[in-house]
């Protein structure tokens, strides 16, 4: 955790959250141990705990309901089959999302229709607001969500894992299988793209 | 915009700028968190960017996908697939293992400094060349290989069959010993973090798949064995 009351106050002034060390919870560890022992009830608990998170992540990268469900099936099958290989050095969600990321990439590669369909589903363009009020406006969230959906998949994955799954850049690097600097760079590109759509001015930083 | 009157170091500013999203989601290490918190007090540009990152976070969390969930019958279909047997999944398990190894090697390679990376690549190439030379010698000119008198008639030790076993939490050490002894097995590794033991069946040179299966079934029939399966080679 971060140290010192002064720093905490400084952080709170600009809304940052205090750091949380990533580690596997005792509950998850017990759960996965029971799954290793072929405990179906434990597997069902694990499924209901993590399938929404995995489903959402797969959806972000695949965007075809049938393919997403098939990929989720594959992910959970791998969890069931290889639970003994979870070594407890990361959160259980990080391990499962790593499997999901690989499955999503495979599913995308298999689906020849993917790119065309995503282009159809993506917005033609986001209506840019004026720079003065764009970031403060109430309706920004939905326009922003559409803009995020139009990001290239590797950038969308980093944005999703950061802001929805609340993962550290090191955990994201583990999930997507790239160096941490690549994660930071993908995020910078995503931020730059969103800023250009919403009138932010920051090119001297990128 | 950046305030020109700010007196921070440009390099620090760049470092802070790139990790702001993880300041917002609260996953920075303590020292990074303090570094960022201190910097943004005197940097309007970064403070503004924190707000923009928060807007992105809000948009991500409120998007329609947050409400998407797998269909209710999905879990039942998954369990049906599991019930159809793991035999058909064996090739998949093998592929997963190979992929994991390749991925581990790739990550380790990426994290190695570039100078060492080249040295490692050169070493690997040298080892590969050496292995190829030995293989070539063995196939083309076996008589050139060094042999001793004791080589004559020696045969390789029969390979031992390995099993993976997970015991119930309340099993005693004595019960494990008795059980393994009854099927002629010894522990060779474990327990892993997931409480998995690897046991080897006693090699007598004539272990047939049917015998292995028989011993597996004996293990599975024991009330304090939660999992027993043949270890994939």
Coordinates of N, CA and C in Angstrom, one line a residue, chain A residues 188 191 201-206, chain B residues 1-4 6-21 35-36 38-50 52:
Chain A
X188 N -1.2 4.3 -24.6 CA -0.9 5.7 -25.1 C -1.6 5.9 -26.4
X191 N -5.3 6.2 -25.9 CA -5.6 7.5 -25.3 C -5.5 8.6 -26.3
X201 N -6.1 17.8 -26.5 CA -4.9 18.3 -27.1 C -3.6 17.9 -26.3
X202 N -2.9 16.9 -26.8 CA -1.8 16.5 -26.0 C -0.6 15.9 -26.9
X203 N -0.5 16.3 -28.1 CA 0.4 15.6 -29.0 C 1.9 15.7 -28.5
X204 N 2.2 16.8 -27.7 CA 3.6 16.9 -27.2 C 3.9 15.8 -26.2
X205 N 2.9 15.0 -25.7 CA 3.3 14.0 -24.7 C 3.5 12.6 -25.4
X206 N 3.0 12.4 -26.6 CA 2.9 11.1 -27.2 C 4.2 10.8 -28.0
Chain B
X1 N -3.6 21.4 -21.0 CA -2.3 21.8 -21.6 C -1.2 21.9 -20.4
X2 N 0.0 21.8 -20.8 CA 1.1 21.9 -19.8 C 1.3 23.3 -19.4
X3 N 1.5 23.5 -18.1 CA 1.7 24.8 -17.6 C 3.2 25.1 -17.7
X4 N 3.7 26.1 -18.5 CA 5.1 26.3 -18.6 C 5.8 26.7 -17.4
X6 N 5.5 25.3 -14.6 CA 5.8 24.1 -13.7 C 7.3 23.8 -13.8
X7 N 7.8 23.3 -12.7 CA 9.3 23.2 -12.6 C 9.7 21.7 -12.5
X8 N 8.8 20.8 -13.1 CA 9.2 19.4 -13.0 C 10.1 19.0 -14.1
X9 N 10.7 17.9 -14.0 CA 11.6 17.4 -15.0 C 10.8 16.7 -16.1
X10 N 11.2 17.0 -17.3 CA 10.4 16.5 -18.5 C 10.3 15.0 -18.6
X11 N 11.4 14.4 -18.1 CA 11.5 12.9 -18.2 C 10.5 12.3 -17.2
X12 N 10.5 12.9 -16.0 CA 9.5 12.5 -14.9 C 8.1 12.6 -15.5
X13 N 7.9 13.8 -16.1 CA 6.5 14.1 -16.6 C 6.1 13.0 -17.6
X14 N 7.0 12.6 -18.5 CA 6.7 11.6 -19.5 C 6.4 10.2 -18.8
X15 N 7.2 9.9 -17.8 CA 7.0 8.6 -17.0 C 5.6 8.6 -16.4
X16 N 5.3 9.8 -15.7 CA 4.0 9.8 -15.0 C 2.9 9.7 -16.0
X17 N 3.0 10.5 -17.1 CA 2.0 10.5 -18.2 C 1.6 9.1 -18.6
X18 N 2.6 8.2 -18.8 CA 2.3 6.9 -19.4 C 1.7 6.0 -18.4
X19 N 1.8 6.2 -17.1 CA 1.2 5.3 -16.1 C 0.0 5.8 -15.5
X20 N -0.5 7.0 -15.9 CA -1.7 7.6 -15.3 C -2.9 6.6 -15.3
X21 N -3.2 5.9 -16.3 CA -4.3 5.0 -16.3 C -4.3 4.0 -15.1
X35 N 5.0 8.8 -6.4 CA 5.6 9.6 -7.5 C 4.6 10.4 -8.3
X36 N 3.6 9.7 -8.7 CA 2.5 10.3 -9.5 C 1.7 11.3 -8.7
X38 N 2.6 13.0 -6.2 CA 3.4 14.2 -5.9 C 3.4 15.1 -7.2
X39 N 3.6 14.4 -8.3 CA 3.8 15.1 -9.6 C 2.5 15.9 -10.0
X40 N 1.4 15.2 -9.9 CA 0.2 15.9 -10.4 C -0.3 17.0 -9.6
X41 N 0.2 17.2 -8.4 CA -0.1 18.4 -7.6 C 0.5 19.6 -8.3
X42 N 1.6 19.5 -9.0 CA 2.1 20.6 -9.6 C 2.1 20.6 -11.1
X43 N 1.3 19.7 -11.7 CA 1.2 19.6 -13.1 C -0.2 19.5 -13.6
X44 N -0.7 20.7 -14.1 CA -2.1 20.8 -14.5 C -2.4 19.8 -15.7
X45 N -1.4 19.6 -16.5 CA -1.6 18.7 -17.7 C -1.9 17.3 -17.2
X46 N -1.1 16.8 -16.3 CA -1.4 15.4 -15.8 C -2.7 15.3 -15.0
X47 N -2.9 16.4 -14.2 CA -4.2 16.4 -13.4 C -5.4 16.3 -14.4
X48 N -5.3 17.1 -15.5 CA -6.4 17.0 -16.5 C -6.5 15.6 -17.1
X49 N -5.3 15.0 -17.3 CA -5.3 13.7 -18.0 C -5.9 12.6 -17.0
X50 N -5.7 12.8 -15.7 CA -6.4 11.9 -14.8 C -7.9 12.0 -14.9
X52 N -9.5 12.8 -17.6 CA -9.8 12.1 -18.9 C -9.8 10.6 -18.8

